[in-house]
Short mmCIF file of C-alpha atoms and ligand atoms in Angstrom, two decimals:
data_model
loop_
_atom_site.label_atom_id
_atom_site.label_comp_id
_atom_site.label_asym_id
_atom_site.label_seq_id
_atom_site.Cartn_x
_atom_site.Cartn_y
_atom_site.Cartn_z
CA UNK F 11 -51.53 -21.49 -57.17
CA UNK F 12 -52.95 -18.92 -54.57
CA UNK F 13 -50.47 -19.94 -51.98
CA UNK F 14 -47.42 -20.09 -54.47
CA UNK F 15 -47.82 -16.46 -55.83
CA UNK F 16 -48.00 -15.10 -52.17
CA UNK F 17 -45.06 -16.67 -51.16
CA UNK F 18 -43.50 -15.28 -54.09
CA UNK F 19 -44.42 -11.91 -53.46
CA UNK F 20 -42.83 -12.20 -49.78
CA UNK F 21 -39.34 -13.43 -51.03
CA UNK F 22 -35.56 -12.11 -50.39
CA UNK F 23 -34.93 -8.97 -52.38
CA UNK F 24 -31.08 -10.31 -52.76
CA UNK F 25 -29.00 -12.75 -52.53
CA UNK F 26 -27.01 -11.51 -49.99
CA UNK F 27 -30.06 -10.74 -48.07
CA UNK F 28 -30.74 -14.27 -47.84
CA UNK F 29 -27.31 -15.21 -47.14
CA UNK F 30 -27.11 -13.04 -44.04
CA UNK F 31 -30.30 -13.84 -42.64
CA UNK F 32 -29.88 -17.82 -42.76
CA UNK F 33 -26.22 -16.85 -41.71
CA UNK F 34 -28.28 -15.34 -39.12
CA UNK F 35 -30.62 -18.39 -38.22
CA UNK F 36 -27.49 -20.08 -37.74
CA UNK F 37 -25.29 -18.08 -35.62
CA UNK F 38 -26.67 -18.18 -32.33
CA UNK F 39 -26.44 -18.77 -29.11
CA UNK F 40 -24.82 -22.51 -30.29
CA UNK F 41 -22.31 -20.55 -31.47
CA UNK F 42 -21.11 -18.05 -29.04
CA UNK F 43 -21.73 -20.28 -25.76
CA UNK F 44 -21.91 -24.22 -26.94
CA UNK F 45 -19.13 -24.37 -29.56
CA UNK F 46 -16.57 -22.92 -27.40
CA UNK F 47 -16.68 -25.30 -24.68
CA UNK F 48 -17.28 -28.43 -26.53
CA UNK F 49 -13.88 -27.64 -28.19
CA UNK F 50 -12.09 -26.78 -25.13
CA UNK F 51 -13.63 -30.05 -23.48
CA UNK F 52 -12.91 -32.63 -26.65
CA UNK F 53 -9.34 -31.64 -27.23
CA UNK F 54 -9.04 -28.39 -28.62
CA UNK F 55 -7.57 -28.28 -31.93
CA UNK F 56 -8.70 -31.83 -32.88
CA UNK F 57 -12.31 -30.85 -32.22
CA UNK F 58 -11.71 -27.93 -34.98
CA UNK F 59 -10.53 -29.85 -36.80
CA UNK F 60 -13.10 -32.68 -37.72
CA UNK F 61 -15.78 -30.32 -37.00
CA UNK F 62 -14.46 -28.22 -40.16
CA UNK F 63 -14.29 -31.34 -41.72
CA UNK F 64 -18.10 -32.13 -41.12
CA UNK F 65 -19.39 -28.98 -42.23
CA UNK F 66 -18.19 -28.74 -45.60
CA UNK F 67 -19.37 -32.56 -46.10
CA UNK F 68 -22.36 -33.29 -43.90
CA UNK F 69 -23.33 -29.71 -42.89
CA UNK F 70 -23.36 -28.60 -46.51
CA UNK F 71 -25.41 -31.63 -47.81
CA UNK F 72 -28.08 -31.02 -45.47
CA UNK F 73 -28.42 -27.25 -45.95
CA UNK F 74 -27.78 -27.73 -49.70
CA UNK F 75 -30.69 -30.15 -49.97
CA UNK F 76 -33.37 -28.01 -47.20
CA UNK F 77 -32.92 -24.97 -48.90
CA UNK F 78 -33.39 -26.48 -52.41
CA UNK F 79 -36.35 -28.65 -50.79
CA UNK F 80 -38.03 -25.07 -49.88
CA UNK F 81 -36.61 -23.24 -53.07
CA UNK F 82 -38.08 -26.02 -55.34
CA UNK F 83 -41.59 -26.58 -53.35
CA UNK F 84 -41.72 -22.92 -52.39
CA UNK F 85 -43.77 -24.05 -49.76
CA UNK F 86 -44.23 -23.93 -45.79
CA UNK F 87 -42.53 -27.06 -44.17
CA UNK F 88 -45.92 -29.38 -43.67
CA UNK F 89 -46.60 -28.49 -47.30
CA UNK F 90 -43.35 -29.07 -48.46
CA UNK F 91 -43.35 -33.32 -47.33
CA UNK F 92 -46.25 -33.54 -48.50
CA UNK F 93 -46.05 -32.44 -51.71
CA UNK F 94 -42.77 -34.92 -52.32
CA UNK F 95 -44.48 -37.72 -51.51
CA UNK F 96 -47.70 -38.17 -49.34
CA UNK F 97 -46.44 -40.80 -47.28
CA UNK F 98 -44.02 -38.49 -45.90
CA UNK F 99 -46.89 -35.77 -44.48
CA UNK F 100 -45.84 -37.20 -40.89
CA UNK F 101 -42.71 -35.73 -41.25
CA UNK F 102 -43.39 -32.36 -42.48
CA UNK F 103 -45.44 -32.44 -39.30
CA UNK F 104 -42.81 -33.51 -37.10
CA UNK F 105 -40.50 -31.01 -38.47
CA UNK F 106 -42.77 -28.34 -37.90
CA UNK F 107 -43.13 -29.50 -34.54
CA UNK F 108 -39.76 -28.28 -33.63
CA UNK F 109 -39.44 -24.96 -33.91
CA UNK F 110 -42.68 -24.79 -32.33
CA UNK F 111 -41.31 -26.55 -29.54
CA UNK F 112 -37.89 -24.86 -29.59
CA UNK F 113 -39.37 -20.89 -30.11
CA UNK F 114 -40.78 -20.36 -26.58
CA UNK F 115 -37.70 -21.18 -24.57
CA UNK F 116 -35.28 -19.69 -26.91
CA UNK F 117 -36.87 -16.84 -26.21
CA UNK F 118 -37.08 -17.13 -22.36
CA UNK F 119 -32.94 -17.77 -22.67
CA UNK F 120 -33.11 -14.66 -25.03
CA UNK F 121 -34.57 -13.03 -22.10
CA UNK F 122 -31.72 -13.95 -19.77
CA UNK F 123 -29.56 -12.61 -22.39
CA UNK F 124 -31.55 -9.23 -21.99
CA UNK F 125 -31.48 -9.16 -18.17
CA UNK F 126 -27.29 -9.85 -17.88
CA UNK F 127 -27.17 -7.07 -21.09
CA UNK F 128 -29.14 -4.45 -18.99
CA UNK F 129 -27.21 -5.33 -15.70
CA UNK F 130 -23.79 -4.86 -17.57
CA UNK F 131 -24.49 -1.51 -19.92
CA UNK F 132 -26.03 -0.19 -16.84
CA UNK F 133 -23.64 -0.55 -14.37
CA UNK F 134 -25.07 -2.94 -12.24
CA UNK F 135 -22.42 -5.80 -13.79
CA UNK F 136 -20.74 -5.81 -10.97
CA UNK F 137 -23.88 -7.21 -9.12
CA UNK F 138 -24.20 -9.73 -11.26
CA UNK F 139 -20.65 -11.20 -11.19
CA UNK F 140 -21.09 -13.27 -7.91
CA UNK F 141 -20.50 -17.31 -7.03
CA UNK F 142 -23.57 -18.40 -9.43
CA UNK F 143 -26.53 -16.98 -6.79
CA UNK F 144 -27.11 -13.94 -8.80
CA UNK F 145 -28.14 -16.32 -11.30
CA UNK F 146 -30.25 -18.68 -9.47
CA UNK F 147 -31.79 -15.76 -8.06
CA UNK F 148 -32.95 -14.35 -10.91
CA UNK F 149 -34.15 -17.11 -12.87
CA UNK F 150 -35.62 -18.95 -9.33
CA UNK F 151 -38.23 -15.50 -9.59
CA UNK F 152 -41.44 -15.70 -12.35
CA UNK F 153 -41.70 -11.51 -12.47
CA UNK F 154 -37.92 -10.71 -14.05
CA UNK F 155 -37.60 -13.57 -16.37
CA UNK F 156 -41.33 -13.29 -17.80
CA UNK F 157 -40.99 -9.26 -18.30
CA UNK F 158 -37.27 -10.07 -20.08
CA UNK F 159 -38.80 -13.19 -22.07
CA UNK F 160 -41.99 -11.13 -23.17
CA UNK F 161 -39.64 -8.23 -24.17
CA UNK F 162 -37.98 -10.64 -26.99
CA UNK F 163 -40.51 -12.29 -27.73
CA UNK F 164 -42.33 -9.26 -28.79
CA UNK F 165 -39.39 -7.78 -30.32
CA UNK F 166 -38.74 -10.68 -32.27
CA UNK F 167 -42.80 -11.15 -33.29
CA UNK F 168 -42.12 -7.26 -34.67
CA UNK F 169 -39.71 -8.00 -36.76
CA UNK F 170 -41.41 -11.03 -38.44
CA UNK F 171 -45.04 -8.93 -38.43
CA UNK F 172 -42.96 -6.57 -41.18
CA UNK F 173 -42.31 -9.73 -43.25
CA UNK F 174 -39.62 -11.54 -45.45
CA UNK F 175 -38.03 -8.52 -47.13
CA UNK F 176 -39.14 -5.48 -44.89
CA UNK F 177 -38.57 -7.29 -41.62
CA UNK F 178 -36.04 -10.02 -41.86
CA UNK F 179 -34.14 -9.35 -44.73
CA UNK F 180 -33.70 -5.60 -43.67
CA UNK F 181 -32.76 -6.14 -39.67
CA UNK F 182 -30.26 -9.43 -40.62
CA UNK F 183 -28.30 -6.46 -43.50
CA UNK F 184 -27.78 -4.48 -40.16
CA UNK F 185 -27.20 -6.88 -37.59
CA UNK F 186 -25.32 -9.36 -38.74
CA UNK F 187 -22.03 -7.32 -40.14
CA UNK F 188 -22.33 -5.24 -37.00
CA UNK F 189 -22.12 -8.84 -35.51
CA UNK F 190 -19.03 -9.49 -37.10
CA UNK F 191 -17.46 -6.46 -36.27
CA UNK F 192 -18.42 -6.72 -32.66
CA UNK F 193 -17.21 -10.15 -32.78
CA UNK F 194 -13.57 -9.57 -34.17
CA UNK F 195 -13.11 -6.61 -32.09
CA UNK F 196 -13.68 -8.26 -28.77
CA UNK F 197 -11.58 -11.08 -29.61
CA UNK F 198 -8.36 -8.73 -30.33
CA UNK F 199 -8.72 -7.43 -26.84
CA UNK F 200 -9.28 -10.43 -25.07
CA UNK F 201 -6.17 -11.48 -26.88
CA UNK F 202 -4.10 -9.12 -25.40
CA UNK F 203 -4.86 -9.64 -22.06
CA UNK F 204 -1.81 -11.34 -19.79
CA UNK F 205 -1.57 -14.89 -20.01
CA UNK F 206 -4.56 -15.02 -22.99
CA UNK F 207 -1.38 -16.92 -25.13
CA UNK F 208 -1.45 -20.02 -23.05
CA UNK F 209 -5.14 -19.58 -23.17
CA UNK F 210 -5.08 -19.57 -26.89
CA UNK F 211 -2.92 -22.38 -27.24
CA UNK F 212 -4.76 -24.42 -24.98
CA UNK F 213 -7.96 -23.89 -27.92
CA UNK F 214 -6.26 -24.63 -30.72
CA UNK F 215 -3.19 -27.34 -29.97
CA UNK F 216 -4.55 -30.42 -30.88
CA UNK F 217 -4.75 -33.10 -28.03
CA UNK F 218 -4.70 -36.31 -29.28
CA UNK F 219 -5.48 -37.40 -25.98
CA UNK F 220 -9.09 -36.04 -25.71
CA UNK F 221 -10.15 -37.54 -29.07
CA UNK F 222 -12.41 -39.98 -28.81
CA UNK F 223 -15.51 -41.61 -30.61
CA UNK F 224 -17.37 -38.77 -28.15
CA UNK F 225 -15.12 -35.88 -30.21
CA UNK F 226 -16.96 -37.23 -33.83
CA UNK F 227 -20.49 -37.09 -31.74
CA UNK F 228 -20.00 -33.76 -30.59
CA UNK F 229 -19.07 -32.23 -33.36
CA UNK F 230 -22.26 -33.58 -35.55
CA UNK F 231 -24.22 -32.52 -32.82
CA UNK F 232 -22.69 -29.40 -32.54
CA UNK F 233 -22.79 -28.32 -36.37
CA UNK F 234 -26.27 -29.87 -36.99
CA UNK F 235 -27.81 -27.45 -34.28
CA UNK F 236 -25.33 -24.89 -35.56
CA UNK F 237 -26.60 -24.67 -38.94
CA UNK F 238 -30.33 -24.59 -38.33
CA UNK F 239 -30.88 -27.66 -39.98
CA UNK F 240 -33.91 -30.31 -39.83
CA UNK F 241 -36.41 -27.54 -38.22
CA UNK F 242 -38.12 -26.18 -40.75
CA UNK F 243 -36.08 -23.13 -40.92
CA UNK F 244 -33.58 -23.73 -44.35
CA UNK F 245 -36.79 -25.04 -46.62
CA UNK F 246 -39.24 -21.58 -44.94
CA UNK F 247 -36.08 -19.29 -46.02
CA UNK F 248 -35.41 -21.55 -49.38
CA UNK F 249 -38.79 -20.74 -50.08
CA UNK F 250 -38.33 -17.15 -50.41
CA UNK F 251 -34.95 -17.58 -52.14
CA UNK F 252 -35.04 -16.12 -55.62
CA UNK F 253 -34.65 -19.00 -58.28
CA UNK F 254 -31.94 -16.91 -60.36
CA UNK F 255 -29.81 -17.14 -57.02
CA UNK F 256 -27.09 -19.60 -56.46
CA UNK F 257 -27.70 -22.38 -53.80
CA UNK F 258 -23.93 -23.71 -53.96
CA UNK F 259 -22.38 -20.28 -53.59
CA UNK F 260 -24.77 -19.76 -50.51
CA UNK F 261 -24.83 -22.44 -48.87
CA UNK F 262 -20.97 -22.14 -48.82
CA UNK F 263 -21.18 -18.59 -47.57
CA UNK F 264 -23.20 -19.03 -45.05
CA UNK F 265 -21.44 -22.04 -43.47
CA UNK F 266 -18.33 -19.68 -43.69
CA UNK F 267 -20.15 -17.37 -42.07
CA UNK F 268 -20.99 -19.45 -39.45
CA UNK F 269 -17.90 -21.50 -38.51
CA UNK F 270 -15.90 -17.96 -38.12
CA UNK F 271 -18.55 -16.94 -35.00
CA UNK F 272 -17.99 -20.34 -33.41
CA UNK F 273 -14.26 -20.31 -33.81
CA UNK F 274 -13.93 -16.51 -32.58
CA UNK F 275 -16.47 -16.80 -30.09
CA UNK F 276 -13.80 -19.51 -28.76
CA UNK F 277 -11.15 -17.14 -29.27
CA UNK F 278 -12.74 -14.68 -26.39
CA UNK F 279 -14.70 -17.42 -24.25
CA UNK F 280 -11.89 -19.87 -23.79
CA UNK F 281 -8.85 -17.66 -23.30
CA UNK F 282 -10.77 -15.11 -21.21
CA UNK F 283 -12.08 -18.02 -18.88
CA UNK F 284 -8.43 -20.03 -18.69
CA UNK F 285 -6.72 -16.87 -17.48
CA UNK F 286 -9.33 -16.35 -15.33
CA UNK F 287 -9.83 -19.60 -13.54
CA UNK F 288 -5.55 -19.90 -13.62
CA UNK F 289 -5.93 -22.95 -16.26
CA UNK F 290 -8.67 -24.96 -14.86
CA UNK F 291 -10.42 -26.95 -17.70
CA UNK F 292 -13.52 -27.37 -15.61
CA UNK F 293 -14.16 -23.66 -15.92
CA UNK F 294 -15.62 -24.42 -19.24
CA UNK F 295 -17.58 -26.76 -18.41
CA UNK F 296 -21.01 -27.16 -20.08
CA UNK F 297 -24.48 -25.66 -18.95
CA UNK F 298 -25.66 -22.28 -18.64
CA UNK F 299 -23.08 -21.61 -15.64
CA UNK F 300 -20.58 -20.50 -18.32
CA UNK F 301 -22.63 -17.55 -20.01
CA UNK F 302 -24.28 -16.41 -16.73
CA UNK F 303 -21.99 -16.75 -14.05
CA UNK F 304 -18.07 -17.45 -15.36
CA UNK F 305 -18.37 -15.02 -18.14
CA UNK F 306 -19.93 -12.15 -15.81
CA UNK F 307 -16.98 -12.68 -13.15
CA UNK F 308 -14.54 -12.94 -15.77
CA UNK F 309 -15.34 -9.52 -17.29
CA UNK F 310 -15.31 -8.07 -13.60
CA UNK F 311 -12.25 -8.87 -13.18
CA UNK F 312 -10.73 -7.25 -16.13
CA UNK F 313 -10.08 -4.15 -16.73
CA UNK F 314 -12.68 -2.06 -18.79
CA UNK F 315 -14.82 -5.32 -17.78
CA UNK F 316 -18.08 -3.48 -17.49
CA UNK F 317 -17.32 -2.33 -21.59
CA UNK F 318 -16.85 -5.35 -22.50
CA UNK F 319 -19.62 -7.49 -20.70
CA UNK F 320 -21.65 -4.76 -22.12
CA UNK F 321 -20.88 -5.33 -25.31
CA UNK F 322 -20.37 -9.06 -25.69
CA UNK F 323 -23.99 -9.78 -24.25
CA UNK F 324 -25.52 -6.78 -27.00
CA UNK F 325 -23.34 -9.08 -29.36
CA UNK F 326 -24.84 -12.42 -27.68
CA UNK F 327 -28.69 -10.60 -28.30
CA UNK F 328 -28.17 -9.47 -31.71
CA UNK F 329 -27.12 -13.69 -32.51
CA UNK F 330 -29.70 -14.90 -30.46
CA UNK F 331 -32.90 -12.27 -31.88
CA UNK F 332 -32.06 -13.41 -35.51
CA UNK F 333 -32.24 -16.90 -34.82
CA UNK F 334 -35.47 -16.42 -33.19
CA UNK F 335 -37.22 -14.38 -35.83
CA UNK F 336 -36.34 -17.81 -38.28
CA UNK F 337 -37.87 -19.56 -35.86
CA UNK F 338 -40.77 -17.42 -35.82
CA UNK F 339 -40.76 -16.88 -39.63
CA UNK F 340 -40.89 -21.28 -39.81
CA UNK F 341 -43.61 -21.54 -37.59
CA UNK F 342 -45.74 -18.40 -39.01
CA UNK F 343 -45.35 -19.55 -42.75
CA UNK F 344 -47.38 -22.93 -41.20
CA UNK F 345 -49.98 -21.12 -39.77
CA UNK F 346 -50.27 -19.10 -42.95
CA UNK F 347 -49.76 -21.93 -45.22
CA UNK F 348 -52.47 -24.03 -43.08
CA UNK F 349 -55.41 -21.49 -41.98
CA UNK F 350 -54.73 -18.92 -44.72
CA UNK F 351 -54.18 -15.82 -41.64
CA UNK F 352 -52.87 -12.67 -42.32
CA UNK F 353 -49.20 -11.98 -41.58
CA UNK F 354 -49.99 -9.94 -39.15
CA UNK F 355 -53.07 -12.10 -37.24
CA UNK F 356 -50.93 -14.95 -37.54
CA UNK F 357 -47.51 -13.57 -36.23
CA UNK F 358 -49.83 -12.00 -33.00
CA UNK F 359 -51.03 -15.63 -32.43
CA UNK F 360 -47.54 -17.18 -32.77
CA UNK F 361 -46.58 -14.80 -29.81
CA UNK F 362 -49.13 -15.04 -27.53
CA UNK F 363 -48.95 -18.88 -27.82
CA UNK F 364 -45.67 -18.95 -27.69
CA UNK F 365 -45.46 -16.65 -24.16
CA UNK F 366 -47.87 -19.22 -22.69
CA UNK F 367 -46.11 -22.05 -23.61
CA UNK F 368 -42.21 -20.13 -22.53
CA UNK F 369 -43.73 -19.59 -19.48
CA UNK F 370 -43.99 -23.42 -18.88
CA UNK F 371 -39.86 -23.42 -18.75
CA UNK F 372 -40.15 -19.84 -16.17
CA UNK F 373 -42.15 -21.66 -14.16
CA UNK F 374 -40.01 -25.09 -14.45
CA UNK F 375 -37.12 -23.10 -13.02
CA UNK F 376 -39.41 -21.24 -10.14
CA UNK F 377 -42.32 -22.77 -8.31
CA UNK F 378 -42.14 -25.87 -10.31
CA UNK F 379 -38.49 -26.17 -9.56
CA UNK F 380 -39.24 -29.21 -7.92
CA UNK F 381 -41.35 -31.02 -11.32
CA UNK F 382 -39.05 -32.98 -13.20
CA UNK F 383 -39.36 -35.33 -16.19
CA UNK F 384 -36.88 -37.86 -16.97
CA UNK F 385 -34.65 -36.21 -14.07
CA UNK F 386 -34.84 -33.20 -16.36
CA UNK F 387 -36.14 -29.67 -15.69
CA UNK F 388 -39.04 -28.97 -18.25
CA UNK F 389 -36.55 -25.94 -20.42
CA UNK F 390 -33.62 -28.90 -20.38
CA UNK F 391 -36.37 -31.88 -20.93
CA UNK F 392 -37.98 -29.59 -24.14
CA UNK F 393 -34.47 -28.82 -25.48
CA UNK F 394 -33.23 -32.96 -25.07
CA UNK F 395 -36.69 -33.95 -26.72
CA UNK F 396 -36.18 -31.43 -29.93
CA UNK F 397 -32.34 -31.44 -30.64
CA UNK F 398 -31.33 -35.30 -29.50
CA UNK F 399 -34.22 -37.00 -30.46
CA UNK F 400 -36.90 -35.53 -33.08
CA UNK F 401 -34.31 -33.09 -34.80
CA UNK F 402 -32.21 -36.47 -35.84
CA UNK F 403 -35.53 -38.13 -36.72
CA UNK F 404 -36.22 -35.84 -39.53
CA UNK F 405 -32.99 -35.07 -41.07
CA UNK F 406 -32.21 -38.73 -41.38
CA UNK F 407 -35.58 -39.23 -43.06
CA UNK F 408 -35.26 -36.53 -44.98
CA UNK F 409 -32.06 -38.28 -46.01
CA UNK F 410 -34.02 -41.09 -47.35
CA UNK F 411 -36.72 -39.47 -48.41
CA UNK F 412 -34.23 -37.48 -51.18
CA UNK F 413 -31.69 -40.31 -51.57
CA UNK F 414 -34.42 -42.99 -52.46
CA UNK F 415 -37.53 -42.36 -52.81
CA UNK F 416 -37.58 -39.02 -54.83
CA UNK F 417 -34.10 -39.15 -55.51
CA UNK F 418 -31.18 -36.84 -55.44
CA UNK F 419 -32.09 -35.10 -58.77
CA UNK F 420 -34.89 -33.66 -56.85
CA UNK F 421 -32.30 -31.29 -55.75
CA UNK F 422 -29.82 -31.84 -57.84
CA UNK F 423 -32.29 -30.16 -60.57
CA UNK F 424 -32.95 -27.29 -58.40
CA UNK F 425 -29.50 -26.54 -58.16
CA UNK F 426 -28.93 -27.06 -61.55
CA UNK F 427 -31.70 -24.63 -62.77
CA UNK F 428 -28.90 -21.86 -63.23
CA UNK F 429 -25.22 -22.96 -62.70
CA UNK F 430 -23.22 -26.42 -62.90
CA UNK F 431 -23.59 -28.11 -59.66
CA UNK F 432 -19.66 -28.53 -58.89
CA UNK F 433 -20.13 -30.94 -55.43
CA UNK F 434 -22.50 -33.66 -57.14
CA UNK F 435 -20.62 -36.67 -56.14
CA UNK F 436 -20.05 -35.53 -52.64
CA UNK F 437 -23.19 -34.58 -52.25
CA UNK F 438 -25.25 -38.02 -53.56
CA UNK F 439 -22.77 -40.07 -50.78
CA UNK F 440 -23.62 -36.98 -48.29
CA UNK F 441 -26.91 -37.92 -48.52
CA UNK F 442 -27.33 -41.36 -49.76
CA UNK F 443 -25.11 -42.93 -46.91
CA UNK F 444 -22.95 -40.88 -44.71
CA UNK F 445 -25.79 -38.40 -43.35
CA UNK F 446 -28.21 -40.82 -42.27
CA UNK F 447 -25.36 -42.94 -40.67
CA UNK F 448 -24.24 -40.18 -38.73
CA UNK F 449 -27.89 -39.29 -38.05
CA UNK F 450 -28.54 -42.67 -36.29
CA UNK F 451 -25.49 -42.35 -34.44
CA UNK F 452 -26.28 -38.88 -33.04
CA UNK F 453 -29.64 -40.23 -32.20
CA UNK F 454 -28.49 -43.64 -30.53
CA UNK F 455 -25.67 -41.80 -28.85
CA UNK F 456 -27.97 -39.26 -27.26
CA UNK F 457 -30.81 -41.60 -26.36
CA UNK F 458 -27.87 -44.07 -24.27
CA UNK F 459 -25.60 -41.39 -23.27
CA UNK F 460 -28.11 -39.14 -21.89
CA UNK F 461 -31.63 -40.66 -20.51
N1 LIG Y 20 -28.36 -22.23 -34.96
C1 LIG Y 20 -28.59 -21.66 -33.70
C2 LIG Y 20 -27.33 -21.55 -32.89
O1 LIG Y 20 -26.27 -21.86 -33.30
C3 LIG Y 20 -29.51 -22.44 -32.89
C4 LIG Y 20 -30.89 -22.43 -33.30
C5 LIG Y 20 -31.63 -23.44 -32.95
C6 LIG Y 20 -31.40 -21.40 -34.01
C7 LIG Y 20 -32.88 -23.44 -33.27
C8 LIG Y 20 -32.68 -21.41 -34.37
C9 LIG Y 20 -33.39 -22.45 -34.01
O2 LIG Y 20 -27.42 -21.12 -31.77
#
C-alpha cells in the first residue's frame, strides 16, 4: 500500500502532460536520424505507407496495452510482471534490463549530439564538415566524448532528480512544442532550396520496386523502437497516468505525435542530402555517418548553413534529452520500487552507474577500438543485444502474457474504467495473434540477417 500511495503522489498533473512527455520518450533520435533513411532505402513512399499502417494497428496495441499494464498495476516494471502472474517475474526483469542497458550509450550518442551542437552554434561548423575524419577523430579520443557524455547524463539525471510532475512533466510542456516548431520550420527552408523537389519526390513516390519482405521488417522494427515500447518506459509513465485520463485518446495522440517527427525529419534529411550528394541513394545510407558527417557537410554547403546546423542539432538534443530522462525515470522507479531510495539517492546512483558503464562504449570506440564481440563494436554489440533480440523477447511475451494467460480484459477493463473502448476488436487480434507474429519475425529476421 506504501509503495502505491507514493507513486500516486508522483503522477502527471495533466493529461496533456503525459501525452507530451511519452510523445517525448518516443521521438528521438529513431526519429530524426533512423526513420529517414530506412524510408529513402526501402522505397520511399511504400515504406510510409505500411509503416502508417503498422502504427495505428500494431504500434497502438502495444502502447495501448503497456500504458494500461502500468496505469492498472501502478507499479515499477519488475513489480508490474510480477504482480500479473508470478511466473512471469523473469520478464519484468528482462524488461527492466533494457533500459538499463540502453541508458548509458544513449547518453554517450547524446553527447555526440552536444559536441556537433557546440561546434555548429559556435562557429566552428565549418571544422566539422570534413570527409568523415572529424568524426573519427573525435569519437577515436576518451577526454571529448566522456566530458560531452557526462554533460547529458547529468543534465538528464537533473531533470529526473525534480521528479514526475516538477521535472518531467514540466521540461517535456516546453520542449516538445518548441520541438515541433523547430521541426516544421527547418523543413520549409530546406524545401526551398534548388533541386529539394526532386529530392522530395524521391521520399515520398512510392517504388514498387524496393518493396520487399525486408520493407514489412523495417518498418516493425522501426516503429517498435520508435514508440518506446517493450522497455519499461510506457508501463513507468502509465503508472503515473491519472485514472480519470483517457488511454485511447492518448495513445492516439501520441503516435500522431510521433509519426509527424519521423515523416518531417525525412522531409529535411532526405531532400537536403539528395541535392547534396546530386541524387546518390547511397548518401543515406545507414550508420552514424549520416548525422555526423553528411548532415554537417550538407549544411556547409548551404547557405545560412551554420544557422541551420545550429539549430537542427539543438532540435536533435532537445529529442534525444527527453527520451533519456524516460529512460532514466524507468530505471529509477526500479531502484525505488526495489530498495525503497530516495528520489534523489537513487537518481545520483542511476548516474554514476550509468557513466561507468557509457564509458564501456567511449572506450569501445578509443583504445579498445580493436575489442570486438560478434564482429561488433561494444556501443553497436549493446544496441543489437537490446533492440533485435531482448526488446522482441518481451513484447511478444507480453503479448501472451495479456492475450492468454490474464487475458485481454486485463486491459480492456482499464481502458474501460472511464470511456467506451472504441478499437476492442482490433485490439484483441493486435494482441492475440498479429503482434506476437510480427514479434517472432522481427526477432528471427534480426538474429539471421544480422549475426
Ligand atoms: N523512441 C526513441 C527514438 O525514436 C528511442 C528510444 C529508445 C528512446 C530507447 C528511449 C529509449 O529515438
Amino acid at each position: 500500500m506504501h509503495k502505491t500511495k507514493k507513486l500516486e503522489k508522483n503522477s502527471f498533473g495533466s493529461r496533456i502532460g503525459f501525452v507530451l512527455a511519452a510523445a517525448g520518450s518516443a521521438v528521438g533520435l529513431g526519429n530524426i536520424w533512423r526513420f529517414p533513411y530506412l524510408a529513402a532505402k526501402y522505397g520511399g513512399g511504400i515504406f510510409l505507407l505500411v509503416y502508417l499502417i503498422f502504427t495505428v494497428t500494431f504500434g497502438f496495441a502495444l502502447m495501448l496495452t503497456e500504458i494500461a499494464i502500468g496505469r492498472r498495476t501502478r507499479k515499477s516494471v519488475i513489480y508490474a510482471y510480477t504482480s500479473m502472474n508470478k511466473r512471469f517475474r523473469p520478464l519484468g526483469w528482462l524488461a527492466a534490463a533494457v533500459p538499463i542497458i540502453i541508458l548509458p550509450y544513449y547518453c554517450v550518442i547524446g553527447g555526440w549530439v552536444f559536441k556537433y551542437l557546440t561546434d555548429f552554434c559556435s562557429g566552428a561548423g565549418a571544422i566539422a564538415a570534413d570527409d568523415g575524419s572529424h568524426f573519427s577523430n573525435f569519437i577515436s579520443h576518451v577526454g571529448m566524448p566522456t566530458i560531452f557524455f557526462a554533460l547529458f547524463l547529468i543534465i538528464t539525471g537533473t531533470v529526473v532528480i525534480f521528479g514526475v510532475p516538477k521535472g518531467i512533466e514540466n521540461v517535456s510542456k516546453v520542449i516538445m512544442p518548441l520541438l515541433l516548431i523547430i521541426i516544421v520550420g527547418i523543413s520549409i527552408y530546406t524545401l526551398t532550396l534548388p533541386g529539394a523537389l526532386d529530392g522530395l519526390l524521391y521520399y515520398i513516390k512510392p517504388d514498387f520496386s524496393a518493396f520487399s519482405i525486408k520493407t514489412v521488417v523495417a518498418a516493425i522494427g522501426q516503429l517498435f523502437y520508435s514508440m518506446s515500447l517493450a522497455m519499461g518506459i510506457m508501463i513507468t509513465y502509465g503508472s503515473y497516468m491519472r485514472k480519470e485520463d483517457s488511454i485511447e485518446t492518448s495513445v492516439r495522440q501520441i503516435e500522431i505525435f510521433d509519426t509527424i517527427v519521423a515523416f518531417l525529419s525525412g522531409l529535411i534529411i532526405v531532400p537536403a542530402v539528395f541535392v547534396f550528394s546530386g541524387g546518390n541513394r547511397d548518401a543515406l545510407d545507414a550508420g552514424p555517418s549520416l548525422m555526423f558527417i553528411t548532415l554537417p557537410n550538407v549544411f556547409n554547403s548551404m547557405i545560412g548553413g551554420q544557422i541551420i546546423g545550429c539549430i537542427f542539432f539543438l532540435l536533435v538534443a532537445l529529442a534525444a534529452l527527453t527520451s533519456s530522462i524516460s529512460l532514466m525515470e524507468t530505471v529509477v522507479s526500479i531502484v525505488q520500487n526495489k530498495l525503497h531510495w530516495k528520489r534523489f539517492t537513487s537518481c545520483l546512483v542511476v548516474t554514476i552507474v550509468s557513466f561507468f558503464i557509457g564509458m564501456l562504449s567511449i572506450l569501445g570506440y578509443s583504445i579498445w577500438a580493436d575489442f570486438e564481440i560478434f564482429g561488433k563494436q561494444i556501443l553497436d554489440f549493446l544496441d543489437f543485444i537490446s533492440n533485435n533480440i531482448m526488446m522482441p523477447i518481451v513484447a511478444f511475451f507480453t503479448c501472451i502474457l495479456i492475450g492468454y494467460v490474464v487475458k485481454t480484459t486485463f486491459v480492456e477493463e482499464e481502458i474501460e474504467r472511464n470511456e467506451q473502448f472504441r478499437s476492442k476488436p482490433l485490439y484483441r487480434v493486435m494482441v492475440k495473434y498479429i503482434c506476437p507474429i510480427c514479434m517472432l519475425v522481427i526477432l528471427f529476421s534480426s538474429l539471421f540477417l544480422q549475426l
